[in-house]
Coordinates of C-alpha atoms and ligand atoms in Angstrom, one line a residue:
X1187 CA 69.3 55.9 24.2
X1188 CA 71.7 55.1 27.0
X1189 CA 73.0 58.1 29.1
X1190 CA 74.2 58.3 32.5
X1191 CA 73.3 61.8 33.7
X1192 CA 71.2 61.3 36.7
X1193 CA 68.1 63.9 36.6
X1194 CA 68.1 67.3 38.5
X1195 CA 65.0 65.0 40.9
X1196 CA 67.9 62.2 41.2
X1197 CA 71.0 64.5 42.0
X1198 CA 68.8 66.1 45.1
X1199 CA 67.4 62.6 46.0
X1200 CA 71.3 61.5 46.1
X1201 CA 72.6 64.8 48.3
X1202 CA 69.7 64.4 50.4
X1203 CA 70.5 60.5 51.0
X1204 CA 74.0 61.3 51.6
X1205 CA 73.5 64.3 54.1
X1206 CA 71.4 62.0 55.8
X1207 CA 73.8 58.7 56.2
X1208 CA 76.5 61.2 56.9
X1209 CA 74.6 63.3 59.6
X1210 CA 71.4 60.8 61.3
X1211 CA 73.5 57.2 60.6
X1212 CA 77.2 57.1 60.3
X1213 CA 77.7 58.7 63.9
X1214 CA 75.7 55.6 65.6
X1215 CA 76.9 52.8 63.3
X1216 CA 80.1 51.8 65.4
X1217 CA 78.6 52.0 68.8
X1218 CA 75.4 50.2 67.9
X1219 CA 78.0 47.6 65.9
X1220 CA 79.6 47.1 69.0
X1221 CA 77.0 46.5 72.0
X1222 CA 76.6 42.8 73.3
X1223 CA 73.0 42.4 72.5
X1224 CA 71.4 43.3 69.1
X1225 CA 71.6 46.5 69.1
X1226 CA 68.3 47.8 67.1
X1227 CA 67.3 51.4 68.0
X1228 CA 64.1 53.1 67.6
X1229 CA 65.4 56.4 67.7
X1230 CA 67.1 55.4 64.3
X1231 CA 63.8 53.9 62.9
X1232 CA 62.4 58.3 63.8
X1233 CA 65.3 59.3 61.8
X1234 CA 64.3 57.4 58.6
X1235 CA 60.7 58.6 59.0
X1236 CA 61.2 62.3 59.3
X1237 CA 62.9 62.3 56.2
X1238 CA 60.5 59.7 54.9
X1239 CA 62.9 57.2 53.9
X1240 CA 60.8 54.0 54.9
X1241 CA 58.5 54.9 52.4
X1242 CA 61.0 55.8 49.6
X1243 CA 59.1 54.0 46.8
X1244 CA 55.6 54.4 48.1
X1245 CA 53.9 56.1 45.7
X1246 CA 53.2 60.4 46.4
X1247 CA 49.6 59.6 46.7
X1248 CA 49.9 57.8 49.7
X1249 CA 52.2 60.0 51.3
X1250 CA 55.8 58.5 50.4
X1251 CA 58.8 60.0 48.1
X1252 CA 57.4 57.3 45.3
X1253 CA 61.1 57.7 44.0
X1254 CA 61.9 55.4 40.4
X1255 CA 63.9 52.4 41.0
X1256 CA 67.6 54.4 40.0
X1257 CA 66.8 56.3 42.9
X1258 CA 66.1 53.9 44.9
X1259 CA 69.2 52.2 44.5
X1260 CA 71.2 55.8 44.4
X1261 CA 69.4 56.4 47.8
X1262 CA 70.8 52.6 49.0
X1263 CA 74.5 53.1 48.0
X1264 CA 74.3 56.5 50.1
X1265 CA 72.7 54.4 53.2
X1266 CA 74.9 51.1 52.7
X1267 CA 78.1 53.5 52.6
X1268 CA 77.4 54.5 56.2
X1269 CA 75.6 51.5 57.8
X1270 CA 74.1 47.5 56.5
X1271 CA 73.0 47.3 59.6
X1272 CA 70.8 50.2 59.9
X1273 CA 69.7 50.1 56.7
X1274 CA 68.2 46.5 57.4
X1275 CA 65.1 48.1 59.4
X1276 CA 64.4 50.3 56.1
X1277 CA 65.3 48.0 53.5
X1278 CA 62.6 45.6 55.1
X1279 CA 60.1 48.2 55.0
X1280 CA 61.0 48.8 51.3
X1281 CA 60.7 44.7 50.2
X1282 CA 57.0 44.9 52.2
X1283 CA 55.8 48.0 50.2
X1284 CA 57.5 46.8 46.6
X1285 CA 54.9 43.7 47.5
X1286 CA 51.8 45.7 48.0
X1287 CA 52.7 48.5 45.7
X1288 CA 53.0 46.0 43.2
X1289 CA 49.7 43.7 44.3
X1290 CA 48.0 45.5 46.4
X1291 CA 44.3 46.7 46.1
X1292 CA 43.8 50.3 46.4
X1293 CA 41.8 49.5 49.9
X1294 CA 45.3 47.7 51.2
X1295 CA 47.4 50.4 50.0
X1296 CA 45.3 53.0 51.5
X1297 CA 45.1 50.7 54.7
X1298 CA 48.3 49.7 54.5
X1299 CA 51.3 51.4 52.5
X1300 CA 50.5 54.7 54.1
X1301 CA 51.6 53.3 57.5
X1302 CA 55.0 53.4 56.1
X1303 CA 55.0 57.1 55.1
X1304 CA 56.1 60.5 57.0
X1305 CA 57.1 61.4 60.1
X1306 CA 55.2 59.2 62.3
X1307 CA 55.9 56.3 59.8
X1308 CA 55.9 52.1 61.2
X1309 CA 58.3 49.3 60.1
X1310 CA 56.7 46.8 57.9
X1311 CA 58.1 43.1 56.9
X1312 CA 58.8 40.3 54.9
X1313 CA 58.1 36.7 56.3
X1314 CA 59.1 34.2 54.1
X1315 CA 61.7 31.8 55.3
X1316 CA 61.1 28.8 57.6
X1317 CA 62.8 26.0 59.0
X1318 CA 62.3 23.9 56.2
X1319 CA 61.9 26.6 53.7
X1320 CA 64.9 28.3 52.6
X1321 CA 66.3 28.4 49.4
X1322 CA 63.1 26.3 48.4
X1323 CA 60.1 28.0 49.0
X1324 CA 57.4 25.8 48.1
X1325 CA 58.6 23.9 50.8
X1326 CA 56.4 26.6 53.1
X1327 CA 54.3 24.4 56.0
X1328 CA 52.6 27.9 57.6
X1329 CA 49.1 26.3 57.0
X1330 CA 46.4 29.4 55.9
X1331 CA 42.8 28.2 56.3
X1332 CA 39.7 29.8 55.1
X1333 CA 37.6 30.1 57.3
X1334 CA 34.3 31.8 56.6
X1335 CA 35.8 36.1 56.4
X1336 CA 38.8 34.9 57.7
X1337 CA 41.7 32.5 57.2
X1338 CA 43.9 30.9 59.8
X1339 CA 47.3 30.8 60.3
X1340 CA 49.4 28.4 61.9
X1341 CA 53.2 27.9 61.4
X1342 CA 56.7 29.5 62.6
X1343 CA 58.4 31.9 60.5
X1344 CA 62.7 32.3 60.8
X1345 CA 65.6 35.2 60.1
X1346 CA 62.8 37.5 59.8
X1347 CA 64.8 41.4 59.8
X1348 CA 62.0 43.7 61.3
X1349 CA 60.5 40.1 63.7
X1350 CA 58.8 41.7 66.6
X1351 CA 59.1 45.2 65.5
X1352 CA 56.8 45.6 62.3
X1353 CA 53.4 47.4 62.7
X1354 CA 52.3 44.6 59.7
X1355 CA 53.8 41.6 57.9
X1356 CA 53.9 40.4 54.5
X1357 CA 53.2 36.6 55.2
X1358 CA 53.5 33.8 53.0
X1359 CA 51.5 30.7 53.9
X1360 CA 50.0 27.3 52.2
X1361 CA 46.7 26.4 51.4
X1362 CA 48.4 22.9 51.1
X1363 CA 52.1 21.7 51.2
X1364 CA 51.1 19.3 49.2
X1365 CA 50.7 21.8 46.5
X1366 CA 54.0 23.4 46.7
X1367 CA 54.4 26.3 44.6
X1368 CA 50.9 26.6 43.5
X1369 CA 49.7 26.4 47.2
X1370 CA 50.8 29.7 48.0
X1371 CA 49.6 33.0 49.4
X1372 CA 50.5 36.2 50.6
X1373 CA 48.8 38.0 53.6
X1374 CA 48.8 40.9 55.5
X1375 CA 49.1 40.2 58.9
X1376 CA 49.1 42.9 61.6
X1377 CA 51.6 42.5 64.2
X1378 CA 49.2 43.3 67.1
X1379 CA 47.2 40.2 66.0
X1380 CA 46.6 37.9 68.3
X1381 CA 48.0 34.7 68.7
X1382 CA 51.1 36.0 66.8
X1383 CA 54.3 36.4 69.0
X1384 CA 58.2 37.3 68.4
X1385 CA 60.3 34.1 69.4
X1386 CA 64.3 34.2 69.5
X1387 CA 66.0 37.0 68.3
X1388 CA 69.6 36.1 66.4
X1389 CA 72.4 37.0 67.3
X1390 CA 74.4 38.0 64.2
X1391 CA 77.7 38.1 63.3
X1392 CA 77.3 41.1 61.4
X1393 CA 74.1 43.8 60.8
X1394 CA 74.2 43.7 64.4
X1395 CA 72.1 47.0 64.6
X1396 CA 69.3 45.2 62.7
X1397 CA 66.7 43.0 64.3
X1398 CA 66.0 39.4 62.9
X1399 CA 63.9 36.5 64.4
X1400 CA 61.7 34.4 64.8
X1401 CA 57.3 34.8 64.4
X1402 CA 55.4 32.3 66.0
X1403 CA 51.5 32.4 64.5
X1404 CA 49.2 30.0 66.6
X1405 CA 45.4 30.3 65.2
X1406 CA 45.9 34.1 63.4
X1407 CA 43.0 35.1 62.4
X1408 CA 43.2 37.2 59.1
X1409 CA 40.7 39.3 57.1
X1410 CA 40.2 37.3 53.7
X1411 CA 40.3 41.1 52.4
X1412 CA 43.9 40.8 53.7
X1413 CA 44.7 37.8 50.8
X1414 CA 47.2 39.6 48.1
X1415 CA 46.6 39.1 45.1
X1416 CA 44.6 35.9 43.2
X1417 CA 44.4 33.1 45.1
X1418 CA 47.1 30.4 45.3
X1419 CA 49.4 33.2 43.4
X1420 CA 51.9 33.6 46.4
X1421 CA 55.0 32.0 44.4
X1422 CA 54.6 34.4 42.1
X1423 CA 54.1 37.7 44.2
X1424 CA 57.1 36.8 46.3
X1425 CA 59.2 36.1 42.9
X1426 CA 57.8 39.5 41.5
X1427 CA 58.4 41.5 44.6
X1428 CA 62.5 39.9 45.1
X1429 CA 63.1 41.1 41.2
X1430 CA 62.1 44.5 42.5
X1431 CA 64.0 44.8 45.7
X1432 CA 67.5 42.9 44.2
X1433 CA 68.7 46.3 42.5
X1434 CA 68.6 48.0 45.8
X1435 CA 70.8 45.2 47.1
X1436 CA 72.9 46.0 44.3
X1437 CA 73.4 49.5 45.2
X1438 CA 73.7 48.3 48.9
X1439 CA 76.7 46.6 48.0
X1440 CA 78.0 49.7 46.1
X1441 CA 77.6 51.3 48.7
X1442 CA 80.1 49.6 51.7
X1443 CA 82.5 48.9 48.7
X1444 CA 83.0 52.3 48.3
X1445 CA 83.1 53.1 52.3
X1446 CA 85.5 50.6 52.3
X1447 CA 87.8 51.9 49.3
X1448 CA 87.5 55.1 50.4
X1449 CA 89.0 54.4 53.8
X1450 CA 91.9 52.0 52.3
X1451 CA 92.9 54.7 50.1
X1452 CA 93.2 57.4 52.4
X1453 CA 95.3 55.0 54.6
X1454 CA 97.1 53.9 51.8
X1455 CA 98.3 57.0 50.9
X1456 CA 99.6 58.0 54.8
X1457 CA 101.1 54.9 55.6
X1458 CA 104.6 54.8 55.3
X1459 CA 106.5 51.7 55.3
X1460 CA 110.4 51.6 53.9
X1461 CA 110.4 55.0 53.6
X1462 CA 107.5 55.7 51.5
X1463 CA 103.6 55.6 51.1
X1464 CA 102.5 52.2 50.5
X1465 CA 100.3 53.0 47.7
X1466 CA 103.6 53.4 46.0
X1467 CA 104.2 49.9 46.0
X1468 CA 102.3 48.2 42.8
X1469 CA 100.8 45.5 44.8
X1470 CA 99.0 47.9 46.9
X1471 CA 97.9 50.7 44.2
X1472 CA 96.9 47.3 41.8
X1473 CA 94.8 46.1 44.2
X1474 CA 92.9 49.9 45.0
X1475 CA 92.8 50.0 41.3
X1476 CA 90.8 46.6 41.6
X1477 CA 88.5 47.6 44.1
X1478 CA 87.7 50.8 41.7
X1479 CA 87.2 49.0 38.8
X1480 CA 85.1 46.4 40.7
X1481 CA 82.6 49.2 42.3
X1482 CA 82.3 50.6 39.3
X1483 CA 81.4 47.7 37.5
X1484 CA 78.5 46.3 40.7
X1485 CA 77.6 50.3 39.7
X1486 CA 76.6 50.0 36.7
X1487 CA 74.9 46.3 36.5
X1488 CA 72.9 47.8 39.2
X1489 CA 71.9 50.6 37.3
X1490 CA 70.9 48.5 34.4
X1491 CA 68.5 46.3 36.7
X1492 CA 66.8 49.5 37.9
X1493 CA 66.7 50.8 34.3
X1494 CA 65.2 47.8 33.4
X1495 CA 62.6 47.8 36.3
X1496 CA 62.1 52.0 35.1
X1497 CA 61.2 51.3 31.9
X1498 CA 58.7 48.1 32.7
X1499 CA 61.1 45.8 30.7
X1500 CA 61.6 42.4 32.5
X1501 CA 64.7 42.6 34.9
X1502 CA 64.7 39.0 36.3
X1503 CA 68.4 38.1 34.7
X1504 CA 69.5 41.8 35.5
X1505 CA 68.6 41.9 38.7
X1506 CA 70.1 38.5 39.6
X1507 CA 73.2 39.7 38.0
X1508 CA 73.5 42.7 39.9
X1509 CA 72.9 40.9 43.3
X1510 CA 75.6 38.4 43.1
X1511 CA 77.9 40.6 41.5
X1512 CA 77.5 43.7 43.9
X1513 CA 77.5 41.4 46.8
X1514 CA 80.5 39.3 46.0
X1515 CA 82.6 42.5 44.7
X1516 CA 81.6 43.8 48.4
X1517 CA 82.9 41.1 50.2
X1518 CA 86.1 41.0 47.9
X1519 CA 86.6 44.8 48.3
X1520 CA 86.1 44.9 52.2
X1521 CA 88.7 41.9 52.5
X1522 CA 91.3 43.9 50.5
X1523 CA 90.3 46.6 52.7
X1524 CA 91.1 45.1 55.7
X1525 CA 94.4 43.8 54.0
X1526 CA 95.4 47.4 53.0
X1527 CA 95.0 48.8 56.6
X1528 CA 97.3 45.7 57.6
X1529 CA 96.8 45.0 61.6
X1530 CA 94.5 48.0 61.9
X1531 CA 91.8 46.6 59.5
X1532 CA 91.8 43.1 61.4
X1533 CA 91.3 45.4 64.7
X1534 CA 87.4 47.4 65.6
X1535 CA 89.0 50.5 66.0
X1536 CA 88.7 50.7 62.3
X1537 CA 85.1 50.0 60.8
X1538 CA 86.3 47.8 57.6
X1539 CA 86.3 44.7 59.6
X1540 CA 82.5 45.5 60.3
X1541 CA 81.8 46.8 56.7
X1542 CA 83.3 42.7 56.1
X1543 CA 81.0 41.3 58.7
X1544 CA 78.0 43.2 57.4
X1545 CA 78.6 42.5 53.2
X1546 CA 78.3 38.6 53.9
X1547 CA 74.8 38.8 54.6
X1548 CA 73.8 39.8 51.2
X1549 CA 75.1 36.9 49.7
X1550 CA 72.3 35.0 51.6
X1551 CA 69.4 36.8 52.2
X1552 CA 66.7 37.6 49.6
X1553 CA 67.4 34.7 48.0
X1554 CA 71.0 32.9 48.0
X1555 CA 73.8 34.2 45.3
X1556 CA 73.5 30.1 44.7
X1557 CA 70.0 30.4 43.8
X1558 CA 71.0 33.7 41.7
X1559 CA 73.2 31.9 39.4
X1560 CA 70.2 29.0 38.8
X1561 CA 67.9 31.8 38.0
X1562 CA 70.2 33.2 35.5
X1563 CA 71.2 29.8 34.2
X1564 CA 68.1 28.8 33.3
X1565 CA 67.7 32.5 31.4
X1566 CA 71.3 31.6 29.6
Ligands
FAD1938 C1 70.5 38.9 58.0 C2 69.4 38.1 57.4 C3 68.2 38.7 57.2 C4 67.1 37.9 56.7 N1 65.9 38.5 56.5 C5 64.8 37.8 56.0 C6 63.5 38.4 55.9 O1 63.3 39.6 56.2 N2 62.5 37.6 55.5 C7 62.7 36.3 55.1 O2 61.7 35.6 54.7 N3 63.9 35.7 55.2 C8 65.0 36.4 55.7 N4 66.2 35.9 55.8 C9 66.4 34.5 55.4 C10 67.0 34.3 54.0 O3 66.2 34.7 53.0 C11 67.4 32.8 53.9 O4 68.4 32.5 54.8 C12 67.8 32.4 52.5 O5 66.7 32.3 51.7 C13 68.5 31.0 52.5 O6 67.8 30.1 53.2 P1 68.6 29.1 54.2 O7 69.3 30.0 55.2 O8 67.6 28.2 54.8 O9 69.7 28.3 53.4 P2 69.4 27.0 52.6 O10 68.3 27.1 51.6 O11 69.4 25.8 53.5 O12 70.8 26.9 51.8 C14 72.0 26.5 52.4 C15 73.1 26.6 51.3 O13 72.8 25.7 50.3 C16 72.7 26.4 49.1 N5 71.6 25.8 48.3 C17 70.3 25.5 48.6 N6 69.7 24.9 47.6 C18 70.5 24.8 46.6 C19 70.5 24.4 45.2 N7 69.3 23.9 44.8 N8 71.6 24.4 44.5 C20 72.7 25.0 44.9 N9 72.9 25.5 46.2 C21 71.8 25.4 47.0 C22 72.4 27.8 49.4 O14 72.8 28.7 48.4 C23 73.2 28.0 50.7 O15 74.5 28.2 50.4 C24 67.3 36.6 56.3 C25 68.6 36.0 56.4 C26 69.6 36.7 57.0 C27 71.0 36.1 57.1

């Protein structure tokens, strides 16, 4: 049975997401796009938290929405159609509680997921990427110790969105590079814990309202209790966890597609050049016609993946699919964008340059649309 009626729960989840990017995001996106320094903004951060939103698929019993994955990624078109960069602080809180959620204990989640719920809710994190440690992560070198009831940490993590802000990280480490994959482990680290410390912050070309650096962790001292999942089972967790989180990349990508559309076709039908609208001409109504069929397309592949993920079927390929696709389709639609609006889309009066600026980044984080293609490869 394939239908695509979205529930009476879904509709309300969707009009809610919407009144919110509309209302408590899209206002602040320019100006925080535009100041010198990254611009993150706490006040934001409230925002998401008093309408719960950082704890969208937390589970009710702990206090968040515990929406299904299709309305998670309804929820992330509505927030990636008025701001990438904004969303970053809450889509890093969503990859951290997809982990525990998923791997967890019930003490963590009690601990730990209900930081991320209501009003007075905390930004959580992912920490996965080092210097040497990109697209490979077995390469990891973030040494973890044991260490009677504790382990050690020791190691720098990079590009981390959330780096200095999160109340707790999700931390991968090594028991051994030596090992590789099967030397891996998740913690959760607190970010009050000493001996860890926020290094440089980036400074982005794009997602400029989103805060990414570096973590520094020199002799962290860690709970073993704080260990997710088996032992030596990190590779795994962190493959689990980016299957989960993909789809809302997806709908991301949706998302500033469709802010971008939206705006070229408004423009397209006011702007007169010899005489006449220039959606008139073929070449520009072809290409709007593109962009629609495109958005539509990175719609439903999304919506597949979260199906998938819905019904407990394996969404690996799916999800994949949905990431590059949804984030290549948003880079293509926000160029043509910028194209339609002629000099005025090349200029930052008008946001589609930034919408262009922003979609690049998903090509590269959470996992590379590179690595994508080998993961679906190896599924062909
Ligand atoms: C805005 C932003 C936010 C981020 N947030 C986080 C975060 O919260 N947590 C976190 O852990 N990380 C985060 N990252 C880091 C991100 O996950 C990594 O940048 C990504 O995994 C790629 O690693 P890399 O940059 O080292 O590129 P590399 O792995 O060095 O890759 C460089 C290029 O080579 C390609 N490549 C590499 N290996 C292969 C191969 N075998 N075959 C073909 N091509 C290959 C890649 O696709 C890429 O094009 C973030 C990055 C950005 C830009």
């Amino acid at each position: 049975m394939i239908g695509f009626d979205l529930t009476k729960e879904q509709l309300e989840c969707q009009k809610m997401a919407r009144e919110f990017a509309e209302k408590e995001i899209k206002p602040y996106a320019a100006e925080l796009d535009k100041r010198p320094e990254t611009a993150f903004d706490w006040n934001i951060v409230r925002r998401f938290a008093k309408a719960n939103l950082l704890g969208l698929n937390v589970p009710k019993e702990y206090g968040g929405l515990g929406v299904d994955m299709m309305t998670a990624v309804i929820v992330a078109e509505e927030i990636g159609a008025a701001c990438l960069g904004i969303m970053s602080a809450a889509a890093g809180n969503w990859l951290a509680t997809t982990c525990l959620k998923h791997v967890g204990t019930e003490n963590q989640k009690r601990r730990y997921l209900t930081r991320c719920c209501g009003g007075n809710a905390l930004l959580a994190a992912l920490a996965v990427t080092e210097a040497e440690a990109g697209s490979d992560m077995a390469g990891i070198k973030t040494l973890a110790v044991r260490n009677g009831d504790h382990y050690i940490l020791n190691g720098t993590k990079i590009f981390i969105t959330n780096a200095g802000l999160a109340n707790f990280y999700i931390v991968f480490a090594t028991s051994d590079p030596k090992k590789r994959h099967s030397g891996l482990n998740a913690f959760i680290v607190d970010g009050d814990s000493p001996g860890l410390t926020l290094g440089a912050v980036e400074d982005k070309i794009g997602l400029r309202a989103s805060q990414v650096g570096t973590l520094i962790f020199k002799d962290v001292k860690v709970p073993v209790e704080n260990l997710l999942g088996a032992e030596n089972t990190g590779f795994l967790i962190a493959m689990q966890t980016l299957d989960m989180s993909r789809p809302c990349l997806g709908g991301a990508g949706v998302g500033v597609s469709r802010a971008a559309y939206e705006i070229a076709l408004s423009y397209a039908r006011e702007r007169k050049q010899y005489g006449r609208p220039i959606i008139e001409n073929q070449a520009i109504s072809f290409m709007l016609a593109d962009m629609a069929i495109e958005i539509e397309a990175a719609r439903l592949l999304t919506w597949k993946a979260a199906w998938l993920i819905d019904q407990g079927m394996d969404s690996t390929k799916a999800s994949s699919m949905c990431k590059v696709f949804s984030t290549e389709m948003a880079e293509r639609v926000c160029s043509r964008a910028i194209q339609i609006l002629g000099a005025h889309g090349y200029t930052r009066d008008w946001p589609v340059e930034k919408y262009y600026r922003d979609a690049k980044a998903m090509a590269i984080y959470e996992g590379t649309n590179q690595i994508q293609r080998m993961i679906i490869a190896s599924m062909l």
